[in-house]
Amino acid sequence: QTGKMNELRTSFDKAVRTSALIAAGMLVCAALVEWLRTGYAPAAVTLNTDWTRGVKNFLYLMAMFNILISRYAVMRIYAAPGHIDIGTVSRRLYRASAVSMLFSGLPVIYGVVLFLICGDPVDFYLLFGLSVLYAVISLPRLKNWVMIAEENIVSRQSDTDL
């Protein structure tokens, strides 16, 4: 039991480090936008063409769909076929956590792109806020990991008993 918990805890710690790295990347993007915004005068003419409005709409829609894409990817990771033991469950939980956090960081990238194209920091900060919200939703929680691991191991053992 202790060995199983250690394996799960090791994967959880790795997921927390990955999440912290992605969160740090989000903060670096915010610092970059602030540095560019304050250090360089914005262009006198911002791009406001049909093309930029189309890109803006597309990136905002993609940011909204990220949560759905993330949930689908996590579901596919959880439902992957194969032998289930605590090692497999730990690896799947780590991959699902990393994928969720990566998808939660994408709106920040969209915001940086929009800031660089349009010069308006409001786009960046809206998408940054959405990204932070997604990251809070996606943060790994040890209590949930233990519950999921127990459910997977128990349900697979009952399937083999039949």
Short mmCIF file of C-alpha atoms in Angstrom, two decimals:
data_model
loop_
_atom_site.label_atom_id
_atom_site.label_comp_id
_atom_site.label_asym_id
_atom_site.label_seq_id
_atom_site.Cartn_x
_atom_site.Cartn_y
_atom_site.Cartn_z
CA GLN A 1 0.00 0.00 0.00
CA THR A 2 2.81 2.42 0.89
CA GLY A 3 4.69 1.62 -2.32
CA LYS A 4 1.56 2.29 -4.36
CA MET A 5 1.00 5.59 -2.60
CA ASN A 6 4.66 6.55 -3.16
CA GLU A 7 4.32 5.92 -6.89
CA LEU A 8 1.14 8.00 -7.02
CA ARG A 9 2.76 10.74 -4.91
CA THR A 10 5.82 10.83 -7.21
CA SER A 11 3.60 11.30 -10.27
CA PHE A 12 1.57 13.93 -8.42
CA ASP A 13 4.72 15.87 -7.49
CA LYS A 14 5.84 15.74 -11.11
CA ALA A 15 2.42 17.07 -12.19
CA VAL A 16 2.66 19.92 -9.66
CA ARG A 17 6.11 20.87 -11.01
CA THR A 18 4.79 20.78 -14.57
CA SER A 19 1.83 22.95 -13.57
CA ALA A 20 4.15 25.42 -11.86
CA LEU A 21 6.33 25.57 -14.97
CA ILE A 22 3.31 26.32 -17.17
CA ALA A 23 2.05 28.95 -14.70
CA ALA A 24 5.51 30.54 -14.72
CA GLY A 25 5.35 30.63 -18.53
CA MET A 26 2.03 32.44 -18.30
CA LEU A 27 3.58 35.03 -15.99
CA VAL A 28 6.54 35.44 -18.34
CA CYS A 29 4.07 36.21 -21.14
CA ALA A 30 2.39 38.82 -18.92
CA ALA A 31 5.76 40.38 -18.10
CA LEU A 32 6.66 40.44 -21.80
CA VAL A 33 3.42 42.19 -22.72
CA GLU A 34 3.85 44.72 -19.92
CA TRP A 35 7.46 45.35 -20.92
CA LEU A 36 6.47 45.88 -24.54
CA ARG A 37 3.47 48.02 -23.59
CA THR A 38 5.38 50.34 -21.27
CA GLY A 39 8.78 50.26 -22.94
CA TYR A 40 7.68 50.88 -26.47
CA ALA A 41 5.09 53.39 -27.58
CA PRO A 42 2.25 51.61 -29.34
CA ALA A 43 2.01 52.19 -33.03
CA ALA A 44 0.05 55.30 -33.94
CA VAL A 45 -2.14 53.17 -36.17
CA THR A 46 -3.28 49.84 -34.82
CA LEU A 47 -4.28 47.22 -37.30
CA ASN A 48 -8.06 47.12 -37.40
CA THR A 49 -8.86 45.42 -40.65
CA ASP A 50 -11.23 42.63 -41.54
CA TRP A 51 -8.28 40.25 -41.35
CA THR A 52 -7.34 41.24 -37.79
CA ARG A 53 -10.97 41.11 -36.65
CA GLY A 54 -11.21 37.63 -38.15
CA VAL A 55 -8.03 36.51 -36.38
CA LYS A 56 -9.27 38.05 -33.14
CA ASN A 57 -12.64 36.26 -33.37
CA PHE A 58 -10.96 32.97 -34.24
CA LEU A 59 -8.52 33.16 -31.31
CA TYR A 60 -11.26 34.11 -28.86
CA LEU A 61 -13.35 31.15 -30.04
CA MET A 62 -10.36 28.85 -29.79
CA ALA A 63 -9.77 30.07 -26.23
CA MET A 64 -13.35 29.22 -25.34
CA PHE A 65 -13.14 25.78 -26.94
CA ASN A 66 -9.86 24.97 -25.19
CA ILE A 67 -11.69 23.78 -22.10
CA LEU A 68 -13.78 21.37 -24.21
CA ILE A 69 -10.75 20.12 -26.12
CA SER A 70 -8.89 19.69 -22.84
CA ARG A 71 -11.72 17.69 -21.28
CA TYR A 72 -11.92 15.48 -24.37
CA ALA A 73 -8.18 14.82 -24.31
CA VAL A 74 -8.29 13.98 -20.61
CA MET A 75 -11.21 11.61 -21.17
CA ARG A 76 -9.27 9.83 -23.93
CA ILE A 77 -6.25 9.46 -21.63
CA TYR A 78 -8.37 8.04 -18.80
CA ALA A 79 -10.24 5.65 -21.08
CA ALA A 80 -7.17 4.25 -22.86
CA PRO A 81 -7.26 0.46 -23.04
CA GLY A 82 -4.69 -1.75 -21.41
CA HIS A 83 -3.64 -3.32 -18.16
CA ILE A 84 -4.51 -1.20 -15.14
CA ASP A 85 -2.29 -1.06 -12.10
CA ILE A 86 -1.18 1.79 -9.89
CA GLY A 87 1.72 2.63 -12.21
CA THR A 88 -0.57 2.89 -15.22
CA VAL A 89 -3.07 5.00 -13.31
CA SER A 90 -0.27 7.29 -12.05
CA ARG A 91 1.10 7.81 -15.57
CA ARG A 92 -2.37 8.48 -16.96
CA LEU A 93 -3.15 10.97 -14.22
CA TYR A 94 0.14 12.76 -14.88
CA ARG A 95 -0.47 12.90 -18.64
CA ALA A 96 -4.01 14.14 -18.12
CA SER A 97 -2.82 16.82 -15.71
CA ALA A 98 -0.05 17.96 -18.05
CA VAL A 99 -2.40 18.08 -21.05
CA SER A 100 -4.99 20.06 -19.07
CA MET A 101 -2.40 22.58 -17.94
CA LEU A 102 -0.96 22.92 -21.44
CA PHE A 103 -4.39 23.62 -22.86
CA SER A 104 -5.04 26.11 -20.05
CA GLY A 105 -1.92 28.03 -21.08
CA LEU A 106 -2.90 28.39 -24.72
CA PRO A 107 -5.21 31.42 -24.27
CA VAL A 108 -2.19 33.36 -22.95
CA ILE A 109 -0.35 32.62 -26.19
CA TYR A 110 -3.40 33.72 -28.17
CA GLY A 111 -3.42 36.93 -26.14
CA VAL A 112 0.24 37.62 -26.87
CA VAL A 113 -0.39 37.07 -30.57
CA LEU A 114 -3.36 39.45 -30.51
CA PHE A 115 -1.34 42.04 -28.59
CA LEU A 116 1.48 41.83 -31.13
CA ILE A 117 -0.94 42.07 -34.07
CA CYS A 118 -3.40 44.66 -32.76
CA GLY A 119 -1.42 46.46 -30.05
CA ASP A 120 -4.32 46.37 -27.58
CA PRO A 121 -3.35 44.95 -24.15
CA VAL A 122 -7.02 44.42 -23.24
CA ASP A 123 -7.12 41.37 -25.53
CA PHE A 124 -4.11 39.94 -23.75
CA TYR A 125 -5.49 40.54 -20.26
CA LEU A 126 -8.89 39.05 -21.07
CA LEU A 127 -7.27 35.91 -22.43
CA PHE A 128 -4.74 35.89 -19.56
CA GLY A 129 -7.64 35.93 -17.08
CA LEU A 130 -9.36 33.11 -18.92
CA SER A 131 -6.12 31.15 -18.90
CA VAL A 132 -5.71 31.64 -15.15
CA LEU A 133 -9.28 30.42 -14.65
CA TYR A 134 -8.59 27.32 -16.75
CA ALA A 135 -5.35 26.71 -14.83
CA VAL A 136 -7.15 26.85 -11.48
CA ILE A 137 -9.66 24.32 -12.79
CA SER A 138 -6.83 22.10 -14.09
CA LEU A 139 -4.55 22.17 -11.04
CA PRO A 140 -3.75 18.67 -9.82
CA ARG A 141 -5.28 17.77 -6.46
CA LEU A 142 -3.88 14.81 -4.54
CA LYS A 143 -7.23 13.94 -2.94
CA ASN A 144 -8.79 13.58 -6.42
CA TRP A 145 -5.84 11.53 -7.65
CA VAL A 146 -6.14 9.08 -4.76
CA MET A 147 -9.90 8.77 -5.31
CA ILE A 148 -9.45 8.16 -9.07
CA ALA A 149 -6.68 5.62 -8.47
CA GLU A 150 -8.76 3.72 -5.93
CA GLU A 151 -11.79 3.71 -8.24
CA ASN A 152 -9.75 2.43 -11.20
CA ILE A 153 -8.00 -0.31 -9.25
CA VAL A 154 -11.20 -1.47 -7.51
CA SER A 155 -13.31 -1.40 -10.70
CA ARG A 156 -10.67 -3.33 -12.67
CA GLN A 157 -10.31 -5.90 -9.90
CA SER A 158 -14.09 -6.44 -9.83
CA ASP A 159 -14.08 -6.82 -13.64
CA THR A 160 -11.44 -9.55 -13.45
CA ASP A 161 -13.31 -11.31 -10.62
CA LEU A 162 -16.32 -11.81 -12.87
#
